[in-house]
Amino acid sequence: MTPPDLSRRRVLFAAGAAGTAAVLTSSTGTASSLRGRGSAALVVHNARVLTGERHARPQEAIAVGRNGTVLATGPSAVIRRLSGPGTDVVDASGATVMSGIVDAHAHPIGAGTRSLKPSLDHEQFTVEQLLETLRGFLAESASGEPDGWLSAVDWNPVGLLPAGTVPHHRILDELPTRRPVALLGGDGHTAWVNRRGLELAGITAETPDPPGGEIVRDPDGSPTGLLKDDAIHPVTRLIPEAEGEELHAAVAKALSHAAAQGVTAFLDAGVTEFELDVYAALAGSDRMIQRVATALRLSPEEVSDPKEALRWVREMRGTHGGTPKLHFGTAKVFLDGVIEHPTRTAALLDPYLDRDGRPTGDRGDLYATAAEFAALARLFDRHGWQLHTHAIGDRAVRVALDGYESARRAGGSRGNRGSGGNRHTIAHLQLVHPDDYPRFARLGVVACMQLQWAMRDVWTMEALLPYIGDERHRRLYPARSLARNGAVLAGGSDWPVDPLGVWNQIRTAVDREGESARQGALHPELQGLGRAAALRMHTAGSAYQLGMERRIGKLTPGAAADLIVLDRDVTRVPVREISDTRVRLTLVGGEAVYDEDSTAGKAVRAEVDAAATAAVSLAASARPSSLERTHGGGGGAGQGVGSGRHSACGGGCAPGGGRGVVSG
């Protein structure tokens, strides 16, 4: 479709490595020259303004004040009266204006760091194809000889062919190098290293599995080179990461790509002091263009020692609380792993099934006991901190809800951040027992979901359906059931586990198919949302989770002017066309952080389009029959390769995470 013309737009992009920091100025002077009480810095009229209020009719115009907040919405004739001699007046030619997207679970710094490493692009490989690719990486980084790490990202843990081929250090040892080699799984829960890497990390047959992790072993106890969750960190902490301007520029570029898709705020769902330092550097150079709420990541040891965990999060807030646009008040906890075969570390109430549908003795793993989590929840709630908890399986979800209920019964926070005080959250929610649906609303717990995963593909079908059975499979990602039981839904991307695709994410929440599904829709008649609910969970719902609903998520008077201009009306176009939505302009606090028509904006748009095309092409070229054969070999966690794309892990990944790794 032809995008509407935005006439008389004056958007000046400031210089800098990010190339996106900008301010709207008047066509007749600077914002500081405006005079007259109530006059606007910007008026957009002849638009279709979606305010985000429930059941509200679209408005024709919006006025933005000089302080970066919404002055008013309403009929064009009325709103234009707020213009003064220095007001920039924009005729939107019918374009849609709505709140910016609030991403309630992402890892932006992980997106930046991953962009600096060679990528295996989640592809499937035969052993020889993989070795050929890695030989190319070695040649491109020959300066790393003889001892520098070769670290490649986006390895597909279930994509090694021919069928039944198991990752082992012996395969990587065939490479013509003595360098340590590590392939980091795109799921963020797995790594595959060669013998040299194991030696440098000190991982031997005598090394015990760490809390929250597993060293996969041969029958004699020797490590195979496949590492899961917290067992990854002895390796990743040895791998040098980008620093200084190289790192900061990469993260700034990632943020600009997010702005081009309309993202105006994030929850960074797994932050350590490393990430806080990066954000401080970006803020100091005017390259932190979105608002960022932080979820400070707790290790399994800290979860079992709540007082030490509380001391640490307070210390981080004390040392970094002055960073502009950075918000504190949340801690991140992992309760389980992932559900796909053969890893099967998500904690389930009923056992996983074998390939023939028979129950096994395996119910997955809990990374904290129910008592430990409840004690942590009570202490953090009492001191005004909310928890953001990774829970994939229904047993982990129940443990989280039980812990939050324990905190509520203990009295908890006296704040006004939710019906029970703090807005505790459970993220991912791939499987929830129906008995627990109403508990979210009753306890004031937010359901943070990544619904781009709610489609039929190899991960939800071949890698999962046989191992959980049809009844549980029909309840995957139960968005509608939770909403009908009163839960507040929030939308997160878990970027960069998947390439960021905001509008396909919203579309998939509705049709449960999305643009890359190969096998049809995933029970939309049971769990699909209406498009109003899908939009709300990615704006007002996420803002509520972050405790920022009075400032962002809606375009109401007094709210921050975090808004986007779209090339189509996402409330009216066919659902399939939502995936193709283009953002033309993104404002944060009234300042333009992306303008499609600017020189910088055109460059960013080209990069975003190229990445989207590559992602769709990769999905279309998947070979589910090969994956099905690979999955069909029986065995459980620890006997085969790693987990699937839906590990829900994105920028420092496994519990306790390490810098530069991606977490969930």
PDB file of N, CA and C in Angstrom, residues 46 68 85 92 161 286 343 399 464 489 507 532 543 548 551 558 565-566 579 612-613 647:
ATOM      1  N   ASN A  46      -5.682  15.496  10.764  1.00  0.00           N
ATOM      2  CA  ASN A  46      -6.080  14.647   9.632  1.00  0.00           C
ATOM      3  C   ASN A  46      -5.461  13.263   9.792  1.00  0.00           C
ATOM      4  N   GLY A  68       7.080  17.602  26.120  1.00  0.00           N
ATOM      5  CA  GLY A  68       7.110  16.236  25.635  1.00  0.00           C
ATOM      6  C   GLY A  68       5.955  15.374  26.071  1.00  0.00           C
ATOM      7  N   PRO A  85       2.447  30.412  17.197  1.00  0.00           N
ATOM      8  CA  PRO A  85       3.390  30.862  16.163  1.00  0.00           C
ATOM      9  C   PRO A  85       4.585  29.940  15.984  1.00  0.00           C
ATOM     10  N   ALA A  92      -1.347  14.597   8.539  1.00  0.00           N
ATOM     11  CA  ALA A  92      -0.970  13.182   8.464  1.00  0.00           C
ATOM     12  C   ALA A  92      -1.576  12.465   7.275  1.00  0.00           C
ATOM     13  N   LEU A 161      22.748 -32.488  11.223  1.00  0.00           N
ATOM     14  CA  LEU A 161      22.362 -33.582  10.351  1.00  0.00           C
ATOM     15  C   LEU A 161      23.599 -34.409   9.982  1.00  0.00           C
ATOM     16  N   ASP A 286      24.060  10.516  24.630  1.00  0.00           N
ATOM     17  CA  ASP A 286      22.759  10.799  24.009  1.00  0.00           C
ATOM     18  C   ASP A 286      22.353   9.737  22.995  1.00  0.00           C
ATOM     19  N   THR A 343      15.839 -31.545  25.252  1.00  0.00           N
ATOM     20  CA  THR A 343      16.352 -30.923  26.475  1.00  0.00           C
ATOM     21  C   THR A 343      15.394 -31.125  27.640  1.00  0.00           C
ATOM     22  N   VAL A 399       4.683 -22.874  41.028  1.00  0.00           N
ATOM     23  CA  VAL A 399       5.611 -22.480  42.089  1.00  0.00           C
ATOM     24  C   VAL A 399       5.710 -20.961  42.167  1.00  0.00           C
ATOM     25  N   LEU A 464       7.742 -31.103  20.146  1.00  0.00           N
ATOM     26  CA  LEU A 464       6.969 -30.937  21.374  1.00  0.00           C
ATOM     27  C   LEU A 464       5.722 -31.816  21.444  1.00  0.00           C
ATOM     28  N   LEU A 489      -2.350  -8.946  30.444  1.00  0.00           N
ATOM     29  CA  LEU A 489      -1.353  -9.489  29.531  1.00  0.00           C
ATOM     30  C   LEU A 489      -0.366  -8.402  29.137  1.00  0.00           C
ATOM     31  N   ARG A 507       0.462  -9.662  15.123  1.00  0.00           N
ATOM     32  CA  ARG A 507      -0.393 -10.450  14.227  1.00  0.00           C
ATOM     33  C   ARG A 507      -0.543 -11.882  14.729  1.00  0.00           C
ATOM     34  N   ALA A 532      -7.620  -5.853  19.198  1.00  0.00           N
ATOM     35  CA  ALA A 532      -7.550  -4.795  20.211  1.00  0.00           C
ATOM     36  C   ALA A 532      -6.786  -5.283  21.432  1.00  0.00           C
ATOM     37  N   ALA A 543       3.093  -1.440  29.723  1.00  0.00           N
ATOM     38  CA  ALA A 543       3.351  -0.274  30.569  1.00  0.00           C
ATOM     39  C   ALA A 543       2.906  -0.546  32.001  1.00  0.00           C
ATOM     40  N   MET A 548       4.504   1.903  34.763  1.00  0.00           N
ATOM     41  CA  MET A 548       4.641   3.195  34.101  1.00  0.00           C
ATOM     42  C   MET A 548       3.384   3.569  33.325  1.00  0.00           C
ATOM     43  N   ARG A 551       2.393   7.135  32.484  1.00  0.00           N
ATOM     44  CA  ARG A 551       3.262   7.914  31.599  1.00  0.00           C
ATOM     45  C   ARG A 551       3.262   7.407  30.174  1.00  0.00           C
ATOM     46  N   GLY A 558      -1.424  14.461  29.465  1.00  0.00           N
ATOM     47  CA  GLY A 558      -0.457  14.327  30.539  1.00  0.00           C
ATOM     48  C   GLY A 558       0.504  13.174  30.372  1.00  0.00           C
ATOM     49  N   VAL A 565       3.808   6.791  14.142  1.00  0.00           N
ATOM     50  CA  VAL A 565       2.956   7.003  12.976  1.00  0.00           C
ATOM     51  C   VAL A 565       3.164   5.819  12.044  1.00  0.00           C
ATOM     52  N   LEU A 566       2.050   5.177  11.646  1.00  0.00           N
ATOM     53  CA  LEU A 566       2.109   3.947  10.860  1.00  0.00           C
ATOM     54  C   LEU A 566       1.651   4.172   9.426  1.00  0.00           C
ATOM     55  N   SER A 579       1.544  -7.900   9.761  1.00  0.00           N
ATOM     56  CA  SER A 579       2.974  -8.236   9.767  1.00  0.00           C
ATOM     57  C   SER A 579       3.804  -7.266   8.941  1.00  0.00           C
ATOM     58  N   ALA A 612      14.621  -8.504   8.134  1.00  0.00           N
ATOM     59  CA  ALA A 612      13.311  -9.150   8.104  1.00  0.00           C
ATOM     60  C   ALA A 612      13.201 -10.117   6.935  1.00  0.00           C
ATOM     61  N   THR A 613      13.706  -9.713   5.782  1.00  0.00           N
ATOM     62  CA  THR A 613      13.676 -10.590   4.611  1.00  0.00           C
ATOM     63  C   THR A 613      14.481 -11.858   4.857  1.00  0.00           C
ATOM     64  N   SER A 647      13.179 -21.330  23.658  1.00  0.00           N
ATOM     65  CA  SER A 647      13.762 -21.393  24.984  1.00  0.00           C
ATOM     66  C   SER A 647      13.456 -20.161  25.784  1.00  0.00           C
TER      67      SER A 647
END
